[in-house]
Coordinates of N, CA and C in Angstrom, one line a residue:
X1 N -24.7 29.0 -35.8 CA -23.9 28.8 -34.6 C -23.5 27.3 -34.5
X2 N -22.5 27.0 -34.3 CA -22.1 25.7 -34.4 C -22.2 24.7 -33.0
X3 N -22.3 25.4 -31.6 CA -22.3 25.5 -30.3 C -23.5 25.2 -29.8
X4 N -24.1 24.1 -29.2 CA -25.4 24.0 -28.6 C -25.7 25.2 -27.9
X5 N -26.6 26.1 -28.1 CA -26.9 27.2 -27.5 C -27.7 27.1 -26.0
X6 N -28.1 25.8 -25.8 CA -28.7 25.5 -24.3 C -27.6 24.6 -23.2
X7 N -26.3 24.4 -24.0 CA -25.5 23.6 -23.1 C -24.2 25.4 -22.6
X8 N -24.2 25.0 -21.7 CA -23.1 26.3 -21.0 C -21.9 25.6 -21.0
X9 N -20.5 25.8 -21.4 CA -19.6 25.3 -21.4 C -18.8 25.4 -20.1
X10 N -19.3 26.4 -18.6 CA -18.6 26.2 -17.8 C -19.8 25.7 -16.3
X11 N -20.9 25.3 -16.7 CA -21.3 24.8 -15.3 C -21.4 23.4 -15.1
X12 N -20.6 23.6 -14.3 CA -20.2 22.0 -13.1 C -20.9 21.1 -13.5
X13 N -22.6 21.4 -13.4 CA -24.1 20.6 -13.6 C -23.6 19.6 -14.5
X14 N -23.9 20.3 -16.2 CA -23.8 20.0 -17.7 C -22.3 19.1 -17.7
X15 N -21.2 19.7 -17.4 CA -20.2 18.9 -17.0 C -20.1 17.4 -16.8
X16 N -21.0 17.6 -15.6 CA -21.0 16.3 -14.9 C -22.2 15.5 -15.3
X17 N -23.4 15.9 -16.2 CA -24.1 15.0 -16.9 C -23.2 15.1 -18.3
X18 N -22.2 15.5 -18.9 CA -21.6 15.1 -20.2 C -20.8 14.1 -19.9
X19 N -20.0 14.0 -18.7 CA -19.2 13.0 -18.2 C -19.6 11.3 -17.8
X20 N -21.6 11.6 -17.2 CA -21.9 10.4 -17.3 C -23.0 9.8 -18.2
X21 N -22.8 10.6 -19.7 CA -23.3 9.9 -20.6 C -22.0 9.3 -21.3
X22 N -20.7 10.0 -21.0 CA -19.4 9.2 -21.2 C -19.4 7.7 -20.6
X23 N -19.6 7.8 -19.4 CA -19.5 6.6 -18.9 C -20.5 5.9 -19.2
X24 N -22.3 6.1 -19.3 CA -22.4 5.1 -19.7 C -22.3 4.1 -21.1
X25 N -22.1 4.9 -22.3 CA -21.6 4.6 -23.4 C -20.3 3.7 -23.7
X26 N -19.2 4.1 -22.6 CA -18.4 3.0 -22.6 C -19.1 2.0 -21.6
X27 N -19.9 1.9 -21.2 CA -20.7 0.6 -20.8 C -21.4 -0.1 -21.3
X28 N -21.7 0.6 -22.4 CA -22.3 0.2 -23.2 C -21.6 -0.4 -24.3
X29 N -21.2 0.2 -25.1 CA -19.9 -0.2 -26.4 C -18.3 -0.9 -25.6
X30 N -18.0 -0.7 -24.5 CA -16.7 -1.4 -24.2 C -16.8 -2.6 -23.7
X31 N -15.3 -2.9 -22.9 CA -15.8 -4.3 -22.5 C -14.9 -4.2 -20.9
X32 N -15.4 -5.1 -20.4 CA -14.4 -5.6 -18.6 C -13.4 -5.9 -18.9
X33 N -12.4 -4.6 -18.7 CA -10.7 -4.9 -19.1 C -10.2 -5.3 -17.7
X34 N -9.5 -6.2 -17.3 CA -8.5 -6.5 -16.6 C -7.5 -5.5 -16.3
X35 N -7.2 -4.6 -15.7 CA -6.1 -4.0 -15.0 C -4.9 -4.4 -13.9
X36 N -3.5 -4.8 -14.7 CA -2.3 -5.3 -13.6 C -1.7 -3.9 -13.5
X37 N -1.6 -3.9 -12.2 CA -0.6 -2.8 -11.8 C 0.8 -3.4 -12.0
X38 N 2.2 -2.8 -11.8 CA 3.4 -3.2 -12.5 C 3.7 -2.9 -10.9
X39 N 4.4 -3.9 -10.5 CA 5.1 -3.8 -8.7 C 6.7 -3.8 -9.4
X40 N 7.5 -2.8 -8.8 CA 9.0 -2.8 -9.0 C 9.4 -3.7 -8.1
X41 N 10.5 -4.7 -8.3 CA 11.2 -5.7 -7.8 C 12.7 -4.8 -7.4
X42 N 13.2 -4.8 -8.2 CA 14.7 -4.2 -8.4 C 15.1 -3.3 -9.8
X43 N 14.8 -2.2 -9.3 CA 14.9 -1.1 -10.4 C 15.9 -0.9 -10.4
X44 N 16.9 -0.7 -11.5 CA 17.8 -0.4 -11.9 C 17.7 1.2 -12.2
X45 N 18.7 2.1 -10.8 CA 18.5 3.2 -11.2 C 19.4 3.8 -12.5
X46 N 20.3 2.9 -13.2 CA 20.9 3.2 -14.6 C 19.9 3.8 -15.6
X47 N 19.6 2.6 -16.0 CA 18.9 2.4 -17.4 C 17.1 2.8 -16.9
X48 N 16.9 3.1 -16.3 CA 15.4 2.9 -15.4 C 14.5 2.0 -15.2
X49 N 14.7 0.5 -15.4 CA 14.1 -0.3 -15.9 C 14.1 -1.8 -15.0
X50 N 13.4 -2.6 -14.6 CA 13.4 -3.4 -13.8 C 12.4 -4.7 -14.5
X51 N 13.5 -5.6 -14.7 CA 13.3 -7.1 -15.4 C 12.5 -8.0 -15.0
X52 N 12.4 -8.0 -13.1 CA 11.7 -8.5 -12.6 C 10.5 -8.4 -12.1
X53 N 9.7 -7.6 -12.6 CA 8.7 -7.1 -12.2 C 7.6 -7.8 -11.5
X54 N 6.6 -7.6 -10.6 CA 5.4 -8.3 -10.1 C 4.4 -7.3 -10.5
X55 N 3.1 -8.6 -11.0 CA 1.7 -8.3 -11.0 C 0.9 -9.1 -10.4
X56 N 0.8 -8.9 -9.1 CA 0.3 -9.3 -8.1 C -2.0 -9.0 -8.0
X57 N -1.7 -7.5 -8.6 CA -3.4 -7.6 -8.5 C -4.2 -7.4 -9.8
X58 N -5.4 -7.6 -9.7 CA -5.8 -7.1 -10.9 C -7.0 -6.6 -10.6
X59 N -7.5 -5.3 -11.5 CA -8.4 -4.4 -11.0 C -9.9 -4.6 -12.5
X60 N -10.8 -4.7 -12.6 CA -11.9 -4.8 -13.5 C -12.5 -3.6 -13.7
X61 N -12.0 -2.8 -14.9 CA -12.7 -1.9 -15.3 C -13.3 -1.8 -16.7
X62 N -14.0 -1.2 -17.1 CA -14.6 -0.9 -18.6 C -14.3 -0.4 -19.4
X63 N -13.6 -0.5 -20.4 CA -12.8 0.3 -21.6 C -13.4 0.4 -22.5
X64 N -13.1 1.2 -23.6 CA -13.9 1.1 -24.8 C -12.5 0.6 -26.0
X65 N -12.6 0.0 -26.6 CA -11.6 -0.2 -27.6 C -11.9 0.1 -28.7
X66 N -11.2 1.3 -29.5 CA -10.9 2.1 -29.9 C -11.4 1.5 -31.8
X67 N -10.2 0.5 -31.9 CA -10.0 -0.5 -32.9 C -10.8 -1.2 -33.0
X68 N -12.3 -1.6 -33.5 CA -12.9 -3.1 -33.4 C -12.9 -4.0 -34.8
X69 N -12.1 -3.1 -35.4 CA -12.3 -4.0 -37.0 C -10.9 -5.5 -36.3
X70 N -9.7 -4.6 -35.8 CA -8.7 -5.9 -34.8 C -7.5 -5.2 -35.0
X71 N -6.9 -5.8 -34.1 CA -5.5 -4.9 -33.6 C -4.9 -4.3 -34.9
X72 N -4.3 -2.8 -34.3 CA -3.3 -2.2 -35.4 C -2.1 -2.7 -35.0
X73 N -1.2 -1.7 -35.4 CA 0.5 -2.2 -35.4 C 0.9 -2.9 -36.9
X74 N 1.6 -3.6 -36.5 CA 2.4 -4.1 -37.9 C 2.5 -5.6 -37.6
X75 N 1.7 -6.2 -37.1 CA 1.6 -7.4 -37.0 C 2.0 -8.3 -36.5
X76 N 2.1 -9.8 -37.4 CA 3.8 -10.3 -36.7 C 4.6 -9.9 -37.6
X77 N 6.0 -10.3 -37.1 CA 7.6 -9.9 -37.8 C 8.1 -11.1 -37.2
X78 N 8.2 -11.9 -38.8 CA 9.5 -12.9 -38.6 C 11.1 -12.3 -39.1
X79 N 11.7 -12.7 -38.0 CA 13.3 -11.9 -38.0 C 14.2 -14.0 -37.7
X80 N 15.3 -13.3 -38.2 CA 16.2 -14.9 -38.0 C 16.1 -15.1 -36.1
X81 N 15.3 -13.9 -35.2 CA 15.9 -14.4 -33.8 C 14.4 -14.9 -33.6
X82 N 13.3 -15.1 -34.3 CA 12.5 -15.3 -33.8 C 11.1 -15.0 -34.5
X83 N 9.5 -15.0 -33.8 CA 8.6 -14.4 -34.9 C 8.3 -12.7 -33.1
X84 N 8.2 -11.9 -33.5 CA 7.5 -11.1 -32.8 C 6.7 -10.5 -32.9
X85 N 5.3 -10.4 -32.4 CA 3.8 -10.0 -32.3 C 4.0 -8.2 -32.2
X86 N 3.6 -7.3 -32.6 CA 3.5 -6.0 -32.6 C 1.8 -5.3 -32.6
X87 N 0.9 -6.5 -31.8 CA -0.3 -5.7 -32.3 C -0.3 -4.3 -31.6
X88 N -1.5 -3.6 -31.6 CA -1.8 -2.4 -30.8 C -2.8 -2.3 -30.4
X89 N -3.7 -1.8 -29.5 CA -4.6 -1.3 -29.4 C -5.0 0.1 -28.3
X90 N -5.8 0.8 -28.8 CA -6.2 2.0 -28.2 C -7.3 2.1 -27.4
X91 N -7.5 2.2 -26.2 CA -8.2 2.2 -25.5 C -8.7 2.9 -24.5
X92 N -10.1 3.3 -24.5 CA -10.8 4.9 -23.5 C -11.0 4.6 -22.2
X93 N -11.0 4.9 -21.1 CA -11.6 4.8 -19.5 C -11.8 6.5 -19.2
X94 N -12.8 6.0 -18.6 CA -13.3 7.1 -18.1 C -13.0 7.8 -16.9
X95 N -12.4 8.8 -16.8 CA -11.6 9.5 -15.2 C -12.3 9.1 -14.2
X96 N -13.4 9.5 -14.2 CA -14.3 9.1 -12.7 C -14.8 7.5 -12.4
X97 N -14.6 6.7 -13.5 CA -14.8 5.1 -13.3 C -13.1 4.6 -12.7
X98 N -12.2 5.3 -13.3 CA -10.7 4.7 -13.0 C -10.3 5.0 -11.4
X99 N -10.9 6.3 -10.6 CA -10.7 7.1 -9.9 C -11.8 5.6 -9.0
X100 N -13.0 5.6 -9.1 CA -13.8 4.8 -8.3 C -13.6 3.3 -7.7
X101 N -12.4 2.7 -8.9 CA -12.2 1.0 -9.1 C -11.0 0.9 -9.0
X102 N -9.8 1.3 -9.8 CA -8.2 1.3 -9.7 C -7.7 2.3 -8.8
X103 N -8.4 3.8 -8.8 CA -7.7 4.4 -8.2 C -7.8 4.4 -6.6
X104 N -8.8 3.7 -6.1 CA -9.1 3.2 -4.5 C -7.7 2.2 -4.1
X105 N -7.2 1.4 -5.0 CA -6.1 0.8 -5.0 C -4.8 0.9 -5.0
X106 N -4.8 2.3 -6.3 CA -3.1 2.5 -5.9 C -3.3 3.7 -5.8
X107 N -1.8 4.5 -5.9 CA -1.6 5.9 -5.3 C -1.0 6.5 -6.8
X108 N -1.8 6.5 -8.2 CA -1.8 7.4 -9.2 C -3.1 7.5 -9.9
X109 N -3.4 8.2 -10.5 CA -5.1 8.9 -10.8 C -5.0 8.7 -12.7
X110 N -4.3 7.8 -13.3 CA -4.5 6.9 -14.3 C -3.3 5.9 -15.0
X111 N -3.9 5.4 -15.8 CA -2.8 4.3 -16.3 C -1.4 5.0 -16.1
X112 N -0.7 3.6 -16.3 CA 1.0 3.8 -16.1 C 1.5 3.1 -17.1
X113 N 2.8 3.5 -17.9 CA 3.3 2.8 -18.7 C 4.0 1.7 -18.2
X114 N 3.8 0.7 -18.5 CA 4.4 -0.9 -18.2 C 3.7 -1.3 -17.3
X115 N 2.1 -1.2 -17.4 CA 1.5 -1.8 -16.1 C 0.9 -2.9 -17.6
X116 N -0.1 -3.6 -17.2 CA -0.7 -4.8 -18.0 C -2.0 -4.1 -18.3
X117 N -2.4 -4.9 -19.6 CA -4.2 -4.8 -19.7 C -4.1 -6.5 -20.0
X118 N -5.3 -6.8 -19.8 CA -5.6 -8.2 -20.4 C -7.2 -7.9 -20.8
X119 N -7.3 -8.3 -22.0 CA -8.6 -8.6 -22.8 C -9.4 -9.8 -22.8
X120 N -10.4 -10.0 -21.9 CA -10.7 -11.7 -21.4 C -11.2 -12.1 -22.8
X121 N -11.9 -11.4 -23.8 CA -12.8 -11.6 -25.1 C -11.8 -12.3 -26.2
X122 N -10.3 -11.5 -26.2 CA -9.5 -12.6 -27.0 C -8.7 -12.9 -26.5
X123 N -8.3 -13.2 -25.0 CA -7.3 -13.8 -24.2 C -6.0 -13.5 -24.5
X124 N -5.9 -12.0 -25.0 CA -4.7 -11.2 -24.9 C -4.0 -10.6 -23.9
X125 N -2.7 -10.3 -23.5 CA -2.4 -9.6 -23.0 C -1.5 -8.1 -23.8
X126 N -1.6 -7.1 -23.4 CA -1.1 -6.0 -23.9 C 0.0 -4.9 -22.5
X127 N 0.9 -5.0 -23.2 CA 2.3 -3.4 -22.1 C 1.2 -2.4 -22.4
X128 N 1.1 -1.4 -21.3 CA 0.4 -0.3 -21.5 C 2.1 0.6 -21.8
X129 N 2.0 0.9 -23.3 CA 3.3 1.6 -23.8 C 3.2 3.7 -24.2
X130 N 2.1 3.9 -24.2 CA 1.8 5.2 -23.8 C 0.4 5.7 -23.4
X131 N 0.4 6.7 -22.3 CA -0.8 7.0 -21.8 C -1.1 8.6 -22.3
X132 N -2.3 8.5 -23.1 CA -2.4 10.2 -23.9 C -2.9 10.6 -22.2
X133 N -2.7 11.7 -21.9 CA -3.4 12.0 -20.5 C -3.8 13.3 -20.5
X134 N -3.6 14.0 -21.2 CA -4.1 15.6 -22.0 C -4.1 15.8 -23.7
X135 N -5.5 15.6 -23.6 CA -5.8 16.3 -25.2 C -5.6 17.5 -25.1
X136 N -5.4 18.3 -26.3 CA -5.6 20.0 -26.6 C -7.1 20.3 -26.4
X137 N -8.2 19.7 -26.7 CA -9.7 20.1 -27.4 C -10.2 19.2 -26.1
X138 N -11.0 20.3 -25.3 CA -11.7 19.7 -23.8 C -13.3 19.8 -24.5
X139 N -14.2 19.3 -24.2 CA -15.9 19.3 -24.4 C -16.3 19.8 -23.0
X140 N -16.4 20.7 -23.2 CA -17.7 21.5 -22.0 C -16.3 22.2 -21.0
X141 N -14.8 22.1 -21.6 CA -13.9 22.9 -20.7 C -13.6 21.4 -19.2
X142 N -14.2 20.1 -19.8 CA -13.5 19.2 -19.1 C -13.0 18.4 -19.8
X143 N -12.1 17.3 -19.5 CA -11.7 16.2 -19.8 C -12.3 14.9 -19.3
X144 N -13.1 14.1 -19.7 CA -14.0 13.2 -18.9 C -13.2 11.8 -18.6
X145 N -12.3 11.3 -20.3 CA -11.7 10.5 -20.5 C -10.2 10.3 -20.7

């Protein structure tokens, strides 16, 4: 049987102690990410996109970063207009830590595309450019992260 035979895949209980050995693990292995929310100035309802943006707050949560050997992507890219940085990084929060710290703040229940992360450890900043927000494969019939 491949299936822990003493964990039940639908009670609440087991659930909610799988979820906070999630959390403390990224407490353990992550680090205090910086969270900017993205304030729309003047959205352009054309193109959907708005140049002027404000980040007015920032929220401190715990991520796990995904990558620790150092950022993926493709690097830099020198082009005749310039050099451009392409790193990447992948990074975990946990639903019930984001819900407790960011989500007391704004009015959506996880990341947003074009909000900020900043990394205090190497003084990065990163565009949050996509948010996975449903895997196929749940653990225990939840999603914790």
């Amino acid at each position: 049987m491949a299936r822990n035979p003493y964990i039940s895949q639908t009670v609440r209980s087991e659930q909610g102690l799988y979820e906070n050995i999630i959390i403390e693990s990224i407490k353990i292995y992550g680090q205090d990410i910086q969270y900017l929310p993205r304030t729309l100035v003047a959205e352009d309802k054309i193109f959907g996109e708005d140049v002027v943006s404000r980040f007015d707050d920032a929220y401190t949560v715990e991520m796990y970063l995904e990558n620790t050997d150092g950022f993926d992507g493709d690097q830099e890219l020198f082009t005749k207009f310039g050099v451009e940085i392409r790193d990447r990084a992948t990074l975990h929060v946990a639903r019930k830590r984001w819900n407790s710290t960011v989500g007391l703040n704004v009015d959506y229940n996880r990341p947003r595309e074009g909000d900020l992360i900043y990394l205090p450890l190497s003084n990065q900043v990163f565009e949050i450019m996509r948010v996975i927000d449903d895997r196929p494969f749940y653990q225990l019939s939840d999603l914790p992260t």
